[in-house]
PDB file of C-alpha atoms in Angstrom:
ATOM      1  CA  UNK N  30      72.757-138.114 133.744  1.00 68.00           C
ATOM      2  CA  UNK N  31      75.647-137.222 136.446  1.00 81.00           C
ATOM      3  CA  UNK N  32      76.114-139.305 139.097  1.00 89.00           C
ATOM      4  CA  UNK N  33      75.952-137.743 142.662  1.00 93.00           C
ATOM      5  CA  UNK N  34      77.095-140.437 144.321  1.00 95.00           C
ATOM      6  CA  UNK N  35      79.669-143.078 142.830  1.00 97.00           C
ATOM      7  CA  UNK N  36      81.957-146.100 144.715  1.00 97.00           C
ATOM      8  CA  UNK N  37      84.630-147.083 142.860  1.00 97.00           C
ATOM      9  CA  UNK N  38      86.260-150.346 143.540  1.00 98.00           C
ATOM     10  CA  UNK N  39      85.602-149.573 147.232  1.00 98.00           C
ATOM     11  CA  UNK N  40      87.014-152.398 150.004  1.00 98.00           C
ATOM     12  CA  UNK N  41      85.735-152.448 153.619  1.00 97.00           C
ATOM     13  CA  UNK N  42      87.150-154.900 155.986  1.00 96.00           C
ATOM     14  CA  UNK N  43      85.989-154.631 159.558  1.00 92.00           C
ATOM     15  CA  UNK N  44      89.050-155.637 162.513  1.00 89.00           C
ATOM     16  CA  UNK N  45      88.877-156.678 165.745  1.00 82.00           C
ATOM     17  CA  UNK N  46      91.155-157.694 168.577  1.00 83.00           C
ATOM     18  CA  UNK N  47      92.216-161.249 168.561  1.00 84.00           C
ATOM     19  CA  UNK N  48      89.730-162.037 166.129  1.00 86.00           C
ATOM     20  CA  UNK N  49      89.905-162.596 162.327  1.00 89.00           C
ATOM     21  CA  UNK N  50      89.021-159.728 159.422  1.00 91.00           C
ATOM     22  CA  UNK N  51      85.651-159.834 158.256  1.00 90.00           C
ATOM     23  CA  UNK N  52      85.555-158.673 154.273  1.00 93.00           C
ATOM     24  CA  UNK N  53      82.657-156.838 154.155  1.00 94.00           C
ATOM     25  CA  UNK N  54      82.879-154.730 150.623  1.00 96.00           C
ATOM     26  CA  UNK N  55      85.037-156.146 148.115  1.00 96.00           C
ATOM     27  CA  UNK N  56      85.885-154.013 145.395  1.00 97.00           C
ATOM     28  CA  UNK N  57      82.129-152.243 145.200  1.00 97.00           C
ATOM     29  CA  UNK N  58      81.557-150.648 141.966  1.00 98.00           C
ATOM     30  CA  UNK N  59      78.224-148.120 142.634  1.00 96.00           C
ATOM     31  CA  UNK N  60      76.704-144.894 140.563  1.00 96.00           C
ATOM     32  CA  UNK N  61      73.691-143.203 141.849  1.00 94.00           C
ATOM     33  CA  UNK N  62      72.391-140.636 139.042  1.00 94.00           C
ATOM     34  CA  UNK N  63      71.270-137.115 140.647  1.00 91.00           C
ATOM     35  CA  UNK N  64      67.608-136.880 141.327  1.00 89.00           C
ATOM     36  CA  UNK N  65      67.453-140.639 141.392  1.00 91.00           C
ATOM     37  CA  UNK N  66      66.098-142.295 145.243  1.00 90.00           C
ATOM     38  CA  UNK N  67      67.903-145.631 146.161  1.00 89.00           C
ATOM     39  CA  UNK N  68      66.892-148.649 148.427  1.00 93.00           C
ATOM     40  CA  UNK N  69      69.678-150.873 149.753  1.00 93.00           C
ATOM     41  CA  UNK N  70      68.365-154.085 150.681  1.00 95.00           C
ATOM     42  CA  UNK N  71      69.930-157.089 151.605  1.00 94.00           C
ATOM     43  CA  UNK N  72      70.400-159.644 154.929  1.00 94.00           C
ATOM     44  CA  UNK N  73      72.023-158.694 157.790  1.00 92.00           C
ATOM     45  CA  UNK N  74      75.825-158.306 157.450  1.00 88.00           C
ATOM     46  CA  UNK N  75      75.436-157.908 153.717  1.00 91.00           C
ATOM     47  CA  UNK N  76      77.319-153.805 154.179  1.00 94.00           C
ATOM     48  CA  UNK N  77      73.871-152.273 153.869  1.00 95.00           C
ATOM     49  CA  UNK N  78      75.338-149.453 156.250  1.00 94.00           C
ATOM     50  CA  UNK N  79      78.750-150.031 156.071  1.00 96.00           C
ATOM     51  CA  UNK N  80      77.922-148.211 152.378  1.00 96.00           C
ATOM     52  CA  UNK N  81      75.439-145.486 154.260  1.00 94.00           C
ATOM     53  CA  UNK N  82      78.403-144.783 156.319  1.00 95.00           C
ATOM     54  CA  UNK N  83      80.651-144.314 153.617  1.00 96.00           C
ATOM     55  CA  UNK N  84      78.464-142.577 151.469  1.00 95.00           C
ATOM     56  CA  UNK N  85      77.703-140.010 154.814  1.00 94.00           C
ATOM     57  CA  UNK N  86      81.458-139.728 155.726  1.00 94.00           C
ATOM     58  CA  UNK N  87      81.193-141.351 158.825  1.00 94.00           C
ATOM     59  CA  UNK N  88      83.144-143.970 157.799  1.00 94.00           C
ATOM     60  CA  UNK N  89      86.414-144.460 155.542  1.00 96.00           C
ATOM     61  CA  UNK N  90      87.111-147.244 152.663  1.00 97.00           C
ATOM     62  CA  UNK N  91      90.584-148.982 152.998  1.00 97.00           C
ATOM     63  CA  UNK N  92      90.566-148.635 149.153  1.00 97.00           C
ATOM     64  CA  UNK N  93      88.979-147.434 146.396  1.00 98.00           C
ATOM     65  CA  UNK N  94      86.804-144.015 145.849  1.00 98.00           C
ATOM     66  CA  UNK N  95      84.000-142.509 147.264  1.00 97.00           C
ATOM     67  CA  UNK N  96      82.748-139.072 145.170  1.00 96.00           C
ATOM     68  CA  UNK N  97      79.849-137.867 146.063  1.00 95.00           C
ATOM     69  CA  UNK N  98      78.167-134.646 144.311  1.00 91.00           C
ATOM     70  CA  UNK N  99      81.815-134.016 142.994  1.00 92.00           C
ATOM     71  CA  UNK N 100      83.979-134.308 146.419  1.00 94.00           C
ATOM     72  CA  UNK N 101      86.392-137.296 146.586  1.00 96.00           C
ATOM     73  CA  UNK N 102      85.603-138.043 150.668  1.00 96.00           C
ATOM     74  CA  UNK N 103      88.554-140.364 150.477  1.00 96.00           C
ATOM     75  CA  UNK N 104      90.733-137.134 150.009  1.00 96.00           C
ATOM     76  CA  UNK N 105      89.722-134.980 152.483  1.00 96.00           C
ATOM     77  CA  UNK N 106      91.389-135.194 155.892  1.00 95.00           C
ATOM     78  CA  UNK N 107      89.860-135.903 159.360  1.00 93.00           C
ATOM     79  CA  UNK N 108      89.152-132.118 159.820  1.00 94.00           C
ATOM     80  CA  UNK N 109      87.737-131.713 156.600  1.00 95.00           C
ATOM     81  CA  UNK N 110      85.642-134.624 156.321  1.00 94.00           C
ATOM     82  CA  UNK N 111      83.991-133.250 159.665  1.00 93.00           C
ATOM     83  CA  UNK N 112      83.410-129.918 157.496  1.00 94.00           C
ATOM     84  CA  UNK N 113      82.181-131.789 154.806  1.00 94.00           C
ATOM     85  CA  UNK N 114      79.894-133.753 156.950  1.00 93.00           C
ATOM     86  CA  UNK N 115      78.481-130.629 158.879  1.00 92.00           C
ATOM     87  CA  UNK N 116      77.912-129.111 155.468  1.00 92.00           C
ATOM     88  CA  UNK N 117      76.324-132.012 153.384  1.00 89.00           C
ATOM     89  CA  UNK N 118      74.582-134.553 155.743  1.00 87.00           C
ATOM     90  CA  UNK N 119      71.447-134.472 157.229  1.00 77.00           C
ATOM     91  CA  UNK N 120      69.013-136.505 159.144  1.00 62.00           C
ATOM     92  CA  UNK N 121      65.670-137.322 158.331  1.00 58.00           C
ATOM     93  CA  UNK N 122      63.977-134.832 160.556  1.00 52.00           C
ATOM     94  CA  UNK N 123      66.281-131.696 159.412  1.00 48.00           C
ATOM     95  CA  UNK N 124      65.536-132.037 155.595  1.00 47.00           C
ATOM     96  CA  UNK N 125      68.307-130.097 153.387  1.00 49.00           C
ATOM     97  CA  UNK N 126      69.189-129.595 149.713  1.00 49.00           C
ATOM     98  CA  UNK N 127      72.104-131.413 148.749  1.00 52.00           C
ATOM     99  CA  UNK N 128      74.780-131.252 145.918  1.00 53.00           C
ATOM    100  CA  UNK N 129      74.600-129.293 143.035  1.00 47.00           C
ATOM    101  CA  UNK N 130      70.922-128.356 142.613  1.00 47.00           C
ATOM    102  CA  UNK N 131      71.211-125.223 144.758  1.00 45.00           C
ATOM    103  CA  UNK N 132      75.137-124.997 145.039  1.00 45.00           C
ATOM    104  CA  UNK N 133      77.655-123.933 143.040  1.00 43.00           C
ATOM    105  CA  UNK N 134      79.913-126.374 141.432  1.00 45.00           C
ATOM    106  CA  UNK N 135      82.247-128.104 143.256  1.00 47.00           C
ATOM    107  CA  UNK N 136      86.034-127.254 143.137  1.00 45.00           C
ATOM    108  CA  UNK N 137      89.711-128.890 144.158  1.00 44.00           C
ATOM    109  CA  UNK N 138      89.261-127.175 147.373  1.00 49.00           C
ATOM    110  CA  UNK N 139      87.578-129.673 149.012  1.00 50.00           C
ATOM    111  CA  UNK N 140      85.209-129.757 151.436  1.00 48.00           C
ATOM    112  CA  UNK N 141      82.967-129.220 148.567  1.00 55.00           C
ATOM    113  CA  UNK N 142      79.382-128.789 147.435  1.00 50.00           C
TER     114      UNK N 142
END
C-alpha cells in the first residue's frame, strides 16, 4: 500500500528567547498508508501537534522529510507551501478529497496533488 503521508528522520526543536531549546521530535520515522485513519495520542508536550502541523504545512522540520500524497513540503518555498496549503488542507467543517484518489499524480512541480 502507498503511503500518503511519510516523516522521515524528522527533528523539531522549539526556541525561545533567553531560554533553553526544547527537543521535541528527534529523528521521527512515520508512514501513514492511503485510506488508512490515524490517532495520535500521547501526554501533553509529547509533539502530538507539532506532527499535525507538519503534516498540514503550517509548520517546518529543521531536518528530515515530510512527503505527503507525493509532495516533499520541506521543498517547497514559503509561497508555495501557502499554495500547497490552500490546495490540500482542510478543516473539519469544509470536508475535501485529498491526494491521489481524485487527482492526478503528483509531479516535480510542486505544489502538488
Amino acid at each position: 500500500m502507498t503511503a500518503a503521508i511519510s516523516l522521515r528522520g524528522v527533528r523539531k526543536t522549539y526556541k525561545k528567547a533567553g531560554l533553553r531549546a526544547v527537543p521535541v521530535l528527534q529523528g521521527l520515522n512515520l508512514e501513514v498508508p492511503e485510506g488508512q485513519f490515524l490517532a495520535l495520542m500521547g501526554p501533553s508536550g509529547s509533539g502530538k501537534t507539532t506532527i499535525l502541523n507538519l503534516m498540514g504545512g503550517i509548520d517546518r522540520a529543521d531536518s528530515g522529510e515530510v512527503i505527503v500524497c507525493g509532495c516533499h513540503l520541506e521543498r517547497l518555498t514559503s509561497g508555495q507551501l501557502g499554495d500547497w496549503r490552500a490546495n490540500n488542507v482542510a478543516s473539519s467543517s469544509s470536508p475535501t478529497t485529498c491526494c491521489r484518489s481524485s487527482r492526478p499524480p503528483p509531479t516535480s512541480n510542486c505544489p502538488c496533488c
